[in-house]
CSV table of C-alpha atoms and ligand atoms in Angstrom, one decimal:
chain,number,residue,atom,x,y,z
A,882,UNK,CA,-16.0,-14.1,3.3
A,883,UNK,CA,-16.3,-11.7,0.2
A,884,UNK,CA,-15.9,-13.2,-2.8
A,885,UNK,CA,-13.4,-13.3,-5.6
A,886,UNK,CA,-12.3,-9.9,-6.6
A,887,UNK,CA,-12.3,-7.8,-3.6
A,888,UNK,CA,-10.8,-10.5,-1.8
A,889,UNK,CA,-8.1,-11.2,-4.5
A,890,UNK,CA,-6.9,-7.7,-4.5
A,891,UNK,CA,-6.7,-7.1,-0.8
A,892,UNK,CA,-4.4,-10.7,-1.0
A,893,UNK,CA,-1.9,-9.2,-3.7
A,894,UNK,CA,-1.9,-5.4,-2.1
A,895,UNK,CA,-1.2,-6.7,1.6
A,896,UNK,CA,2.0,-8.5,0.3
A,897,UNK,CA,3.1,-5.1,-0.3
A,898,UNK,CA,6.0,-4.2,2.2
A,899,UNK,CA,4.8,-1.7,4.7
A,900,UNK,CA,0.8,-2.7,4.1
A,901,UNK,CA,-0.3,-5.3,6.5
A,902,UNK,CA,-4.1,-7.1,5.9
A,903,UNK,CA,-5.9,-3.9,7.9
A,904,UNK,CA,-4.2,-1.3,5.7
A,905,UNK,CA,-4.8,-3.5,2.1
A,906,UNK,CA,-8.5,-3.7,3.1
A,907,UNK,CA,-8.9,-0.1,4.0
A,908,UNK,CA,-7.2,0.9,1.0
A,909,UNK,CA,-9.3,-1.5,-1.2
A,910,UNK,CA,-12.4,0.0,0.3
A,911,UNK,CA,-11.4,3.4,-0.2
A,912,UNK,CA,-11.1,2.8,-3.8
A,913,UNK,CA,-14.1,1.3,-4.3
A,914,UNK,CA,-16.2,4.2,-3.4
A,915,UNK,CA,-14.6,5.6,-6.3
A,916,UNK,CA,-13.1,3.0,-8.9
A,917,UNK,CA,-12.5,5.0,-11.9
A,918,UNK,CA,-10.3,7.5,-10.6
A,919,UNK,CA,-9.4,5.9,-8.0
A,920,UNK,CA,-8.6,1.9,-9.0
A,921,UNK,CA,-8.2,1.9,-13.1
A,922,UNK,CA,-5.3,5.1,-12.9
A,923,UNK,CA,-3.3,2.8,-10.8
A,924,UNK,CA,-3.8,-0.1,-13.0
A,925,UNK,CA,-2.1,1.8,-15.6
A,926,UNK,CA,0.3,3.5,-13.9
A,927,UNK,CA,1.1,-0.3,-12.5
A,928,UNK,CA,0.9,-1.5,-16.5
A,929,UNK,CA,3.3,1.6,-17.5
A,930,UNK,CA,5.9,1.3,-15.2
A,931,UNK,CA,5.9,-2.6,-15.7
A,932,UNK,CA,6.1,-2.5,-19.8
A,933,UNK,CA,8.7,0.7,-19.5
A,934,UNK,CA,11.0,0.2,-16.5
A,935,UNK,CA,14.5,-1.5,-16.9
A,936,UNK,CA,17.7,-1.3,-15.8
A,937,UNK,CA,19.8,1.1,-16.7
A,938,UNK,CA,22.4,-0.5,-19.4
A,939,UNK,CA,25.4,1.3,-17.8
A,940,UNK,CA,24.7,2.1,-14.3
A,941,UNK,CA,22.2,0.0,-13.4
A,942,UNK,CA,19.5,2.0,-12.1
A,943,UNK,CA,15.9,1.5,-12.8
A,944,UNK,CA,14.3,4.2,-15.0
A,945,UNK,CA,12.2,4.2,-18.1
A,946,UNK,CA,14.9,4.8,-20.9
A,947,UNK,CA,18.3,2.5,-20.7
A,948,UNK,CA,20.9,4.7,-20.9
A,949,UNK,CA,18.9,6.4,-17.5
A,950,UNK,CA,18.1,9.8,-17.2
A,951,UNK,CA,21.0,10.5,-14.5
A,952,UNK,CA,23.8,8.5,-16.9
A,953,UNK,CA,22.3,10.6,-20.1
A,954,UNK,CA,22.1,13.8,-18.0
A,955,UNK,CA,25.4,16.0,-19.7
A,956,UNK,CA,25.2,18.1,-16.4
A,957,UNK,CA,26.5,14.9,-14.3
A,958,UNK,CA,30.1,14.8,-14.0
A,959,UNK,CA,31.2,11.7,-15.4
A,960,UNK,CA,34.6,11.9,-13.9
A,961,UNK,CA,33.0,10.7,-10.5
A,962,UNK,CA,31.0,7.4,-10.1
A,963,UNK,CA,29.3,6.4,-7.0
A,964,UNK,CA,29.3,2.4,-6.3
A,965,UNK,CA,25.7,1.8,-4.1
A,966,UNK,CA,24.4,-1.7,-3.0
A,967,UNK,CA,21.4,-1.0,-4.8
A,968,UNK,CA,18.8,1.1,-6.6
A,969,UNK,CA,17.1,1.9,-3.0
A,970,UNK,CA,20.1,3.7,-2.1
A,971,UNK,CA,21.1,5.7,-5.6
A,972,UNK,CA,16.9,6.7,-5.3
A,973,UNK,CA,18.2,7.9,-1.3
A,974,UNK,CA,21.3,9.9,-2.4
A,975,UNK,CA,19.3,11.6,-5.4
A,976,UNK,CA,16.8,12.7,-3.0
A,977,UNK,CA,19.3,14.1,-0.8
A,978,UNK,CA,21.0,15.7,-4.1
A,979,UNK,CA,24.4,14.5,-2.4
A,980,UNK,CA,26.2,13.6,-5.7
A,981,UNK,CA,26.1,15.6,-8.8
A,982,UNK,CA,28.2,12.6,-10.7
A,983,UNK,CA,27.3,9.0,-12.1
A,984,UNK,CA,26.2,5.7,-10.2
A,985,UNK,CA,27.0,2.4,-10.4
A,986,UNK,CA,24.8,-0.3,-9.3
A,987,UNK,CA,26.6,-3.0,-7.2
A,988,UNK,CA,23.5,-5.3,-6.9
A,989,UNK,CA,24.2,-6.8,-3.5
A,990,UNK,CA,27.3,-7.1,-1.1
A,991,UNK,CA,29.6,-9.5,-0.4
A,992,UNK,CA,28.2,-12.1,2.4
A,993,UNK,CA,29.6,-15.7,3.5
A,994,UNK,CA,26.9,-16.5,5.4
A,995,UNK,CA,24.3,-15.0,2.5
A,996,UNK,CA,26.8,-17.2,0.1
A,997,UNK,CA,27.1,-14.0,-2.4
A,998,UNK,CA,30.7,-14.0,-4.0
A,999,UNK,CA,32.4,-11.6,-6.2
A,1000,UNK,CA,30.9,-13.1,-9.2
A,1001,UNK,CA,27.4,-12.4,-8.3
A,1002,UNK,CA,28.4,-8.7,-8.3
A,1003,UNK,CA,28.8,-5.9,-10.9
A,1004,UNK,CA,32.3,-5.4,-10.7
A,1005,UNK,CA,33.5,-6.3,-13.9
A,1006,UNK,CA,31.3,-3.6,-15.6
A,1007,UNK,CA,32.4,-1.6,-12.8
A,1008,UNK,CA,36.0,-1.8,-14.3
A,1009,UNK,CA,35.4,-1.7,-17.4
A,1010,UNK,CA,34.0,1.6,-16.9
A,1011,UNK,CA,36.3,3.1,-15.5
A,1012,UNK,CA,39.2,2.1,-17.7
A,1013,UNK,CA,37.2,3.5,-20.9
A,1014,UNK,CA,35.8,6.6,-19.5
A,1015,UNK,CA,38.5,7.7,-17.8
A,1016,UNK,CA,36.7,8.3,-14.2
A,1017,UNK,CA,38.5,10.0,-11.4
A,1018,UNK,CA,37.3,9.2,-8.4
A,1019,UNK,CA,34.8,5.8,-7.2
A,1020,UNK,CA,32.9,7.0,-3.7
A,1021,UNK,CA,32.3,4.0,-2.4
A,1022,UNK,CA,28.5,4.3,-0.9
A,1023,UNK,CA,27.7,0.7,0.8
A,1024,UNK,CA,26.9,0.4,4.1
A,1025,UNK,CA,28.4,0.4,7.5
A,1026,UNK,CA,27.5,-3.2,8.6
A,1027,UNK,CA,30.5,-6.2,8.1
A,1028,UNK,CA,29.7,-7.1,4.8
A,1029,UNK,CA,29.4,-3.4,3.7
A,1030,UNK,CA,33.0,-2.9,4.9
A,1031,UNK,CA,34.2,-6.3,3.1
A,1032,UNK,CA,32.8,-5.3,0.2
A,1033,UNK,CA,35.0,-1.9,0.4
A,1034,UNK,CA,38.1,-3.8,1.2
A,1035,UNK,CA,37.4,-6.2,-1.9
A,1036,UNK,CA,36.7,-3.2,-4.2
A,1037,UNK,CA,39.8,-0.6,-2.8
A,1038,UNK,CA,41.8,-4.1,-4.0
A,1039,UNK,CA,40.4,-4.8,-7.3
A,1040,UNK,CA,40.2,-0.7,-8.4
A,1041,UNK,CA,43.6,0.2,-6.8
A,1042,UNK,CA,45.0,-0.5,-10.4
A,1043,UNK,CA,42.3,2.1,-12.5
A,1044,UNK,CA,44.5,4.5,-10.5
A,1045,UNK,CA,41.1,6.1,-9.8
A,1046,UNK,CA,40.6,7.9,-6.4
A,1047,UNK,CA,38.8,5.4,-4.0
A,1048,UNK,CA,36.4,7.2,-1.0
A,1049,UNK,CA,34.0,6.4,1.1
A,1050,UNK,CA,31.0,8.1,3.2
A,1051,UNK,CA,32.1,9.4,6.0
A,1052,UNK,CA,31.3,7.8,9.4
A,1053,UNK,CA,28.1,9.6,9.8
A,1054,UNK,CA,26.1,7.1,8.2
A,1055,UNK,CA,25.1,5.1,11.4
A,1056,UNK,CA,26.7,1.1,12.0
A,1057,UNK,CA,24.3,-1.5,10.8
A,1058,UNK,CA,22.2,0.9,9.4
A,1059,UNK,CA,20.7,1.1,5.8
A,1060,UNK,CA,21.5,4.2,3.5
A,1061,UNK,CA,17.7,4.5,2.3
A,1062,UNK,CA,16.2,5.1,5.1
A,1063,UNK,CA,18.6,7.8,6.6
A,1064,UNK,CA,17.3,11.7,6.5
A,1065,UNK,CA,18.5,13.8,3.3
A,1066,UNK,CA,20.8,16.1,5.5
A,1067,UNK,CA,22.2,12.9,7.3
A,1068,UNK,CA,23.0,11.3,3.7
A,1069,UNK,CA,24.4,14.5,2.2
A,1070,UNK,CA,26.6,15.5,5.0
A,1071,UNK,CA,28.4,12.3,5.1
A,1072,UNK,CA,28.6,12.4,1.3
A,1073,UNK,CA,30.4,15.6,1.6
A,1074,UNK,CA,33.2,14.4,4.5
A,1075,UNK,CA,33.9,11.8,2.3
A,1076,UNK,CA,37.5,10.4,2.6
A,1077,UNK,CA,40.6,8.3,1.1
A,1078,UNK,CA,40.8,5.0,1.6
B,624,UNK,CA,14.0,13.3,-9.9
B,625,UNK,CA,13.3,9.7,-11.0
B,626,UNK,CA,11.1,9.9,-14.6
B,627,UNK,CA,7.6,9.9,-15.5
B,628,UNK,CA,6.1,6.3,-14.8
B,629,UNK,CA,8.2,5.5,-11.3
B,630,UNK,CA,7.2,9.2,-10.1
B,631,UNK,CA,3.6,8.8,-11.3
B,632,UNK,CA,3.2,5.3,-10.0
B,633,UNK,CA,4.6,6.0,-6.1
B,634,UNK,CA,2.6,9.3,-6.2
B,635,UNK,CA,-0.9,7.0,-6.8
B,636,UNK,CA,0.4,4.5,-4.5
B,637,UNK,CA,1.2,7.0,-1.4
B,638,UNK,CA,-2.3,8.3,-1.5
B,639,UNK,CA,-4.1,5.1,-0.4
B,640,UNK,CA,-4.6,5.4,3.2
B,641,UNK,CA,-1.8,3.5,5.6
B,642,UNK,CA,1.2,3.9,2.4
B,643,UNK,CA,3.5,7.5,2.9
B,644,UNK,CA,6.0,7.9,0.5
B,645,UNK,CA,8.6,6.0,2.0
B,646,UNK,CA,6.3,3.0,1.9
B,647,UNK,CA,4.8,3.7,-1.2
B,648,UNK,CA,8.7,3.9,-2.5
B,649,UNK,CA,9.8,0.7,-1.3
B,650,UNK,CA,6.5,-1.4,-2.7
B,651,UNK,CA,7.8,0.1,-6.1
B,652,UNK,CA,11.5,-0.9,-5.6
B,653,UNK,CA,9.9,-4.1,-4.6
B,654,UNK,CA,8.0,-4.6,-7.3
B,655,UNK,CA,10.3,-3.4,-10.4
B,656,UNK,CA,12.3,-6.5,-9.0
B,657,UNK,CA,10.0,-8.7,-10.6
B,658,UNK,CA,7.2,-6.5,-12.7
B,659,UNK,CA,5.8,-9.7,-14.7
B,660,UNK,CA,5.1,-11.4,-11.3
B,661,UNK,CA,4.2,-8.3,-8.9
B,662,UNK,CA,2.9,-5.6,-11.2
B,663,UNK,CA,0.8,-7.0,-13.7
B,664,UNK,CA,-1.2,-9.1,-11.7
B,665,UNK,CA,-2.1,-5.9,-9.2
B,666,UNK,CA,-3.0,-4.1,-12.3
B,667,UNK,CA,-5.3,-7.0,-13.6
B,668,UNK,CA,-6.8,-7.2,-9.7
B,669,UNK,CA,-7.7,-3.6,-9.3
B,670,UNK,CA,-9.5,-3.3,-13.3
B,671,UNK,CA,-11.0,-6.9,-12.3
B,672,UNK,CA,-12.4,-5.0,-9.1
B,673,UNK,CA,-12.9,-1.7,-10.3
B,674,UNK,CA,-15.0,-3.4,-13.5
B,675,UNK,CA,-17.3,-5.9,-11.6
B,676,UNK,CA,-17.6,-4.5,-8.0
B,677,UNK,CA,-21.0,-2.8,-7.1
B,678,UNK,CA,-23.2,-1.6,-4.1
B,679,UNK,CA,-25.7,-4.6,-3.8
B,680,UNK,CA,-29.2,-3.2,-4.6
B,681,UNK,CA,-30.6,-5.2,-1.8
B,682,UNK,CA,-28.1,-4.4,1.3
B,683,UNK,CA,-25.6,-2.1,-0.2
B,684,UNK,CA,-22.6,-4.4,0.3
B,685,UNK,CA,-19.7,-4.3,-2.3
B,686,UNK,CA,-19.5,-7.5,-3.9
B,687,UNK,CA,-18.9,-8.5,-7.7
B,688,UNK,CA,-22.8,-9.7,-7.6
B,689,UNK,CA,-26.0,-8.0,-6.4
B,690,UNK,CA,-28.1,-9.1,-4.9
B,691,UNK,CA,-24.3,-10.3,-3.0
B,692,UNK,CA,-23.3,-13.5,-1.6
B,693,UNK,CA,-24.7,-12.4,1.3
B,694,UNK,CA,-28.3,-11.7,0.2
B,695,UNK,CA,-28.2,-14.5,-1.8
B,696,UNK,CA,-27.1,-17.1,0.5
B,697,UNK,CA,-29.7,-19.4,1.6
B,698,UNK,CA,-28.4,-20.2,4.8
B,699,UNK,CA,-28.6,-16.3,6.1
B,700,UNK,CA,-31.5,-15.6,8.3
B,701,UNK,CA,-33.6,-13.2,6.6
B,702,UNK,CA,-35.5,-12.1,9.4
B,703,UNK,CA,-32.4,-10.8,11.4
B,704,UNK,CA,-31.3,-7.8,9.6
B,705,UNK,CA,-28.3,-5.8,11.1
B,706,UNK,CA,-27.8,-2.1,10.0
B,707,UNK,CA,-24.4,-0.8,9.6
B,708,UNK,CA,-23.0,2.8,8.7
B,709,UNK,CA,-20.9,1.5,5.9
B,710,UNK,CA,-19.2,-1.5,4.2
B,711,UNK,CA,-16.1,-1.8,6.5
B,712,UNK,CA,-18.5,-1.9,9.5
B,713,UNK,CA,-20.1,-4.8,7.7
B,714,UNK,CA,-17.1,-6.8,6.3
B,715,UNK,CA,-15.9,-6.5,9.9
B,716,UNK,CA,-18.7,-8.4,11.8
B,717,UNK,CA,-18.5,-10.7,8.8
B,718,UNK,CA,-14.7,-11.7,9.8
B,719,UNK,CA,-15.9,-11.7,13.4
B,720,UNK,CA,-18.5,-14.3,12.8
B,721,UNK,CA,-20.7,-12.4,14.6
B,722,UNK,CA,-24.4,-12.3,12.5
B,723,UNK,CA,-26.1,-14.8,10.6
B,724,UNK,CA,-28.7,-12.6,9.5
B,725,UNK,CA,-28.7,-10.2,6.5
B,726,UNK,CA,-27.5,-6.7,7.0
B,727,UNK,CA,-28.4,-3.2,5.3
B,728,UNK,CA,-25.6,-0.2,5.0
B,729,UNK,CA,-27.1,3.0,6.4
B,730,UNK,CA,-24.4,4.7,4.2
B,731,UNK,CA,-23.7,6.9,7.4
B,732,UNK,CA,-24.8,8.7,10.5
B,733,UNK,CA,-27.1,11.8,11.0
B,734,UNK,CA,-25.0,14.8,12.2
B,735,UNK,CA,-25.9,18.1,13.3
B,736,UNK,CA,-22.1,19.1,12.1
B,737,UNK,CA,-21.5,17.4,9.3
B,738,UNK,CA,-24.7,18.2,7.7
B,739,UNK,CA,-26.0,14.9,7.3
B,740,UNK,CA,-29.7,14.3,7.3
B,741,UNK,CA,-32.3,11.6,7.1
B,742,UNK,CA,-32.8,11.9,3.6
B,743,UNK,CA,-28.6,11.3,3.1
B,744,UNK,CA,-29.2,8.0,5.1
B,745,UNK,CA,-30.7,4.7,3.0
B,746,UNK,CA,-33.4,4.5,5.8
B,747,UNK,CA,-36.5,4.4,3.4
B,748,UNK,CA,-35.0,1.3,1.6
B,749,UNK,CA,-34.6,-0.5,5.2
B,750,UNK,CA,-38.3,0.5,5.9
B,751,UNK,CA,-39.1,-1.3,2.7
B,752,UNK,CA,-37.0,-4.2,3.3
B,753,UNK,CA,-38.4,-4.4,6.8
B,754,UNK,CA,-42.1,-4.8,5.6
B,755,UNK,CA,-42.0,-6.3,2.1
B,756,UNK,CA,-39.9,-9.6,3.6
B,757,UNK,CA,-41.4,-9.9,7.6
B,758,UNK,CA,-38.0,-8.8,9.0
B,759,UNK,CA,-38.3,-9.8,13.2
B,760,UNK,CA,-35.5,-8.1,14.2
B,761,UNK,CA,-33.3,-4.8,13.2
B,762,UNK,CA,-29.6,-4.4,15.0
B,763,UNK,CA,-28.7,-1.6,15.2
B,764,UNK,CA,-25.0,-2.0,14.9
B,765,UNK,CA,-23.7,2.0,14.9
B,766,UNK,CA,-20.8,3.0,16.9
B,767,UNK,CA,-20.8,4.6,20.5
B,768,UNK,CA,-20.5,7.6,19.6
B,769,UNK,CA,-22.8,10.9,19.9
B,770,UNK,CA,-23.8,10.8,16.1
B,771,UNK,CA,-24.2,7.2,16.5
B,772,UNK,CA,-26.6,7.1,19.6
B,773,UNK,CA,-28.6,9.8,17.7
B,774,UNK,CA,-29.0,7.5,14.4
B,775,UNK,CA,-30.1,5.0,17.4
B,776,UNK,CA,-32.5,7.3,18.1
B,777,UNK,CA,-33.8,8.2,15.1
B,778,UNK,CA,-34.1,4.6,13.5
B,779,UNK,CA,-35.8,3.4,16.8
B,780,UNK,CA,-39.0,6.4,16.3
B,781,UNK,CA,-39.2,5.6,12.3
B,782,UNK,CA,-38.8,1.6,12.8
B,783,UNK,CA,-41.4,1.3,15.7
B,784,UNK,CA,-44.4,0.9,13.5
B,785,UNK,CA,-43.2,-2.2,11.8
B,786,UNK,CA,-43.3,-4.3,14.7
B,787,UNK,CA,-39.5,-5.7,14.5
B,788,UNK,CA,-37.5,-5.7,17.7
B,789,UNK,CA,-35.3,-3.4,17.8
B,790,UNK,CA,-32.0,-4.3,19.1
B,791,UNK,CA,-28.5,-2.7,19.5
B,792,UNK,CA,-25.0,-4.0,20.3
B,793,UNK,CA,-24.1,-4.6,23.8
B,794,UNK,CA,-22.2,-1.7,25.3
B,795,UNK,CA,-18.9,-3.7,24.6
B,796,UNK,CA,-18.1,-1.4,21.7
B,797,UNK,CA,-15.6,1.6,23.3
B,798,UNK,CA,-17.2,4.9,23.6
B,799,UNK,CA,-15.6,7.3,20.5
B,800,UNK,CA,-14.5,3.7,18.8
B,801,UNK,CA,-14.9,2.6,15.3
B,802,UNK,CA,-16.2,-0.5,14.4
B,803,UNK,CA,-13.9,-1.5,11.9
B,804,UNK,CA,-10.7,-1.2,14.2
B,805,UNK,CA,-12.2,-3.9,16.8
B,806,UNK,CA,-10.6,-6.9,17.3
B,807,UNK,CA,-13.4,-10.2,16.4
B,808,UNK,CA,-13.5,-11.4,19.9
B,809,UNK,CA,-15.2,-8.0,20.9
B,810,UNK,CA,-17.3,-7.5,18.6
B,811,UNK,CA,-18.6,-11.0,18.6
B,812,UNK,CA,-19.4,-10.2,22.2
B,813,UNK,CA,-21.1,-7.3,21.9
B,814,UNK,CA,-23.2,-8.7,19.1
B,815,UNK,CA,-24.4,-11.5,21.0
B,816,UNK,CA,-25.0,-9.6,24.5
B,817,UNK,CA,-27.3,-6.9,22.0
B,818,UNK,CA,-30.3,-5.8,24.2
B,819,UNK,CA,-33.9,-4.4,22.9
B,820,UNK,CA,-34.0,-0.5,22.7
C,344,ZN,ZN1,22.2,4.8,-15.7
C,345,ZN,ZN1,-26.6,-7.5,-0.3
């Protein structure tokens, strides 16, 4: 019933995950008692991010600059690269400052009933990096669900050679669920038991 | 610790109401997946909005018009006018089907605590309205609560000398409830079941 705008916004904002129709209209309302700093700052931020962000050349994280700020950062110990399903989960271990090394973005797991195969996965970046910059150690940081554990078997097979160390979280991480939404001392603590496959 | 336009962008996004963090994270993720698709359009919906949405100068509606499609649709009765505290209240009985009259936004409530007098309340415009078009009948559509019943109160004395029935919504509304929360079927019910004050 209202007309083009208002309603065109609440449409795009309630696809959102995590804002239903009730949420995207209270939010829409909200900002319209107070448009210019409310609405046209988010416009911009939403312009920004979308002209700047991109993944990471090397690691695969999303950040502004390609190298990222983490893979440019001289503090991280290159020597140690953490493998994680996806960006979600790198942003999750950051938060809980469980890894002072690199990341490497796997960009899914393997699934035979999601049909993903090796080849839709970053693993031959993966070794590729390791071979030229002589890293140490891989923690593997997938999940504990089936496909997260073939996906570490797969890996431990085709790294084995590096001669790099291959870990994993430790069992704390709960079965079936997702890193990103665990609690930072939950994340970091299972960081630290890490062991040897 | 992710850079500038990521940070800057969840920060906006977690302060509309009904996105935390967490949320306001994963619409991000979600979005950087696909920023020509996802990001720009949001940006081009909220300037859209927050250049052509306005109060209507007639009922106080948002709407990219004014007078709004509601003042300006023919097929509205114009002697049923139904007073609302604010927009949500009125976009609400709008999705309810509940009014085929016009309807004029109060802009709030008269409270001893919050400091809100008559002269914070768009009453003199609604007096206006009332005489200058032969309005028949005001409903008072204000929530059951104490602020509420003494807005009621209030409109009824300063109404009286037009000579438009004064109506309110049938006590179907919850005591302490908002308006805007209501599912349609209520509300339509209470509209219809309105009794004279
Ligand atoms: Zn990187
Ligand atoms: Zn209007």
């Amino acid at each position: 019933m209202q007309n083009d705008p208002i309603e065109h916004l609440i449409s795009l904002l309630s696809r959102l995950p995590g804002l239903g129709r009730r949420s995207a209209r209270r939010a829409v309302l909200k900002m319209l008692m107070d448009p210019a700093d409310k609405m046209l700052p988010l416009a911009d931020a939403l312009r920004a991010a979308a002209d700047s962000v991109r993944p990471c050349e090397v690691c695969g994280n999303l950040d502004a600059a390609s190298p990222c700020h983490i893979c440019d950062d001289p503090h991280r110990d290159r020597r140690l690269v953490c493998v994680v399903e996806g960006v979600a989960d790198l942003w999750a271990l950051e938060r809980a400052h469980a890894h002072r090394g690199t990341y490497h973005v796997l960009g899914g797991l393997l699934s035979a009933l999601g049909g993903t195969g090796p080849e839709d996965l970053s693993v031959t970046p993966l070794l590729r990096r390791i071979e030229a910059n002589g890293i140490e150690e891989v923690i593997l940081a997938l999940p504990a669900t089936v496909d997260g554990a073939t996906t570490n078997h797969y890996l431990t097979d085709r790294l084995k050679p590096t001669g790099a160390a291959i870990t994993r979280l430790a069992q704390g991480v709960p079965i079936g669920g997702a890193l990103d939404v665990l609690d930072d001392g939950t994340l970091a603590a299972a960081f630290k038991a890490r062991r040897a496959l």
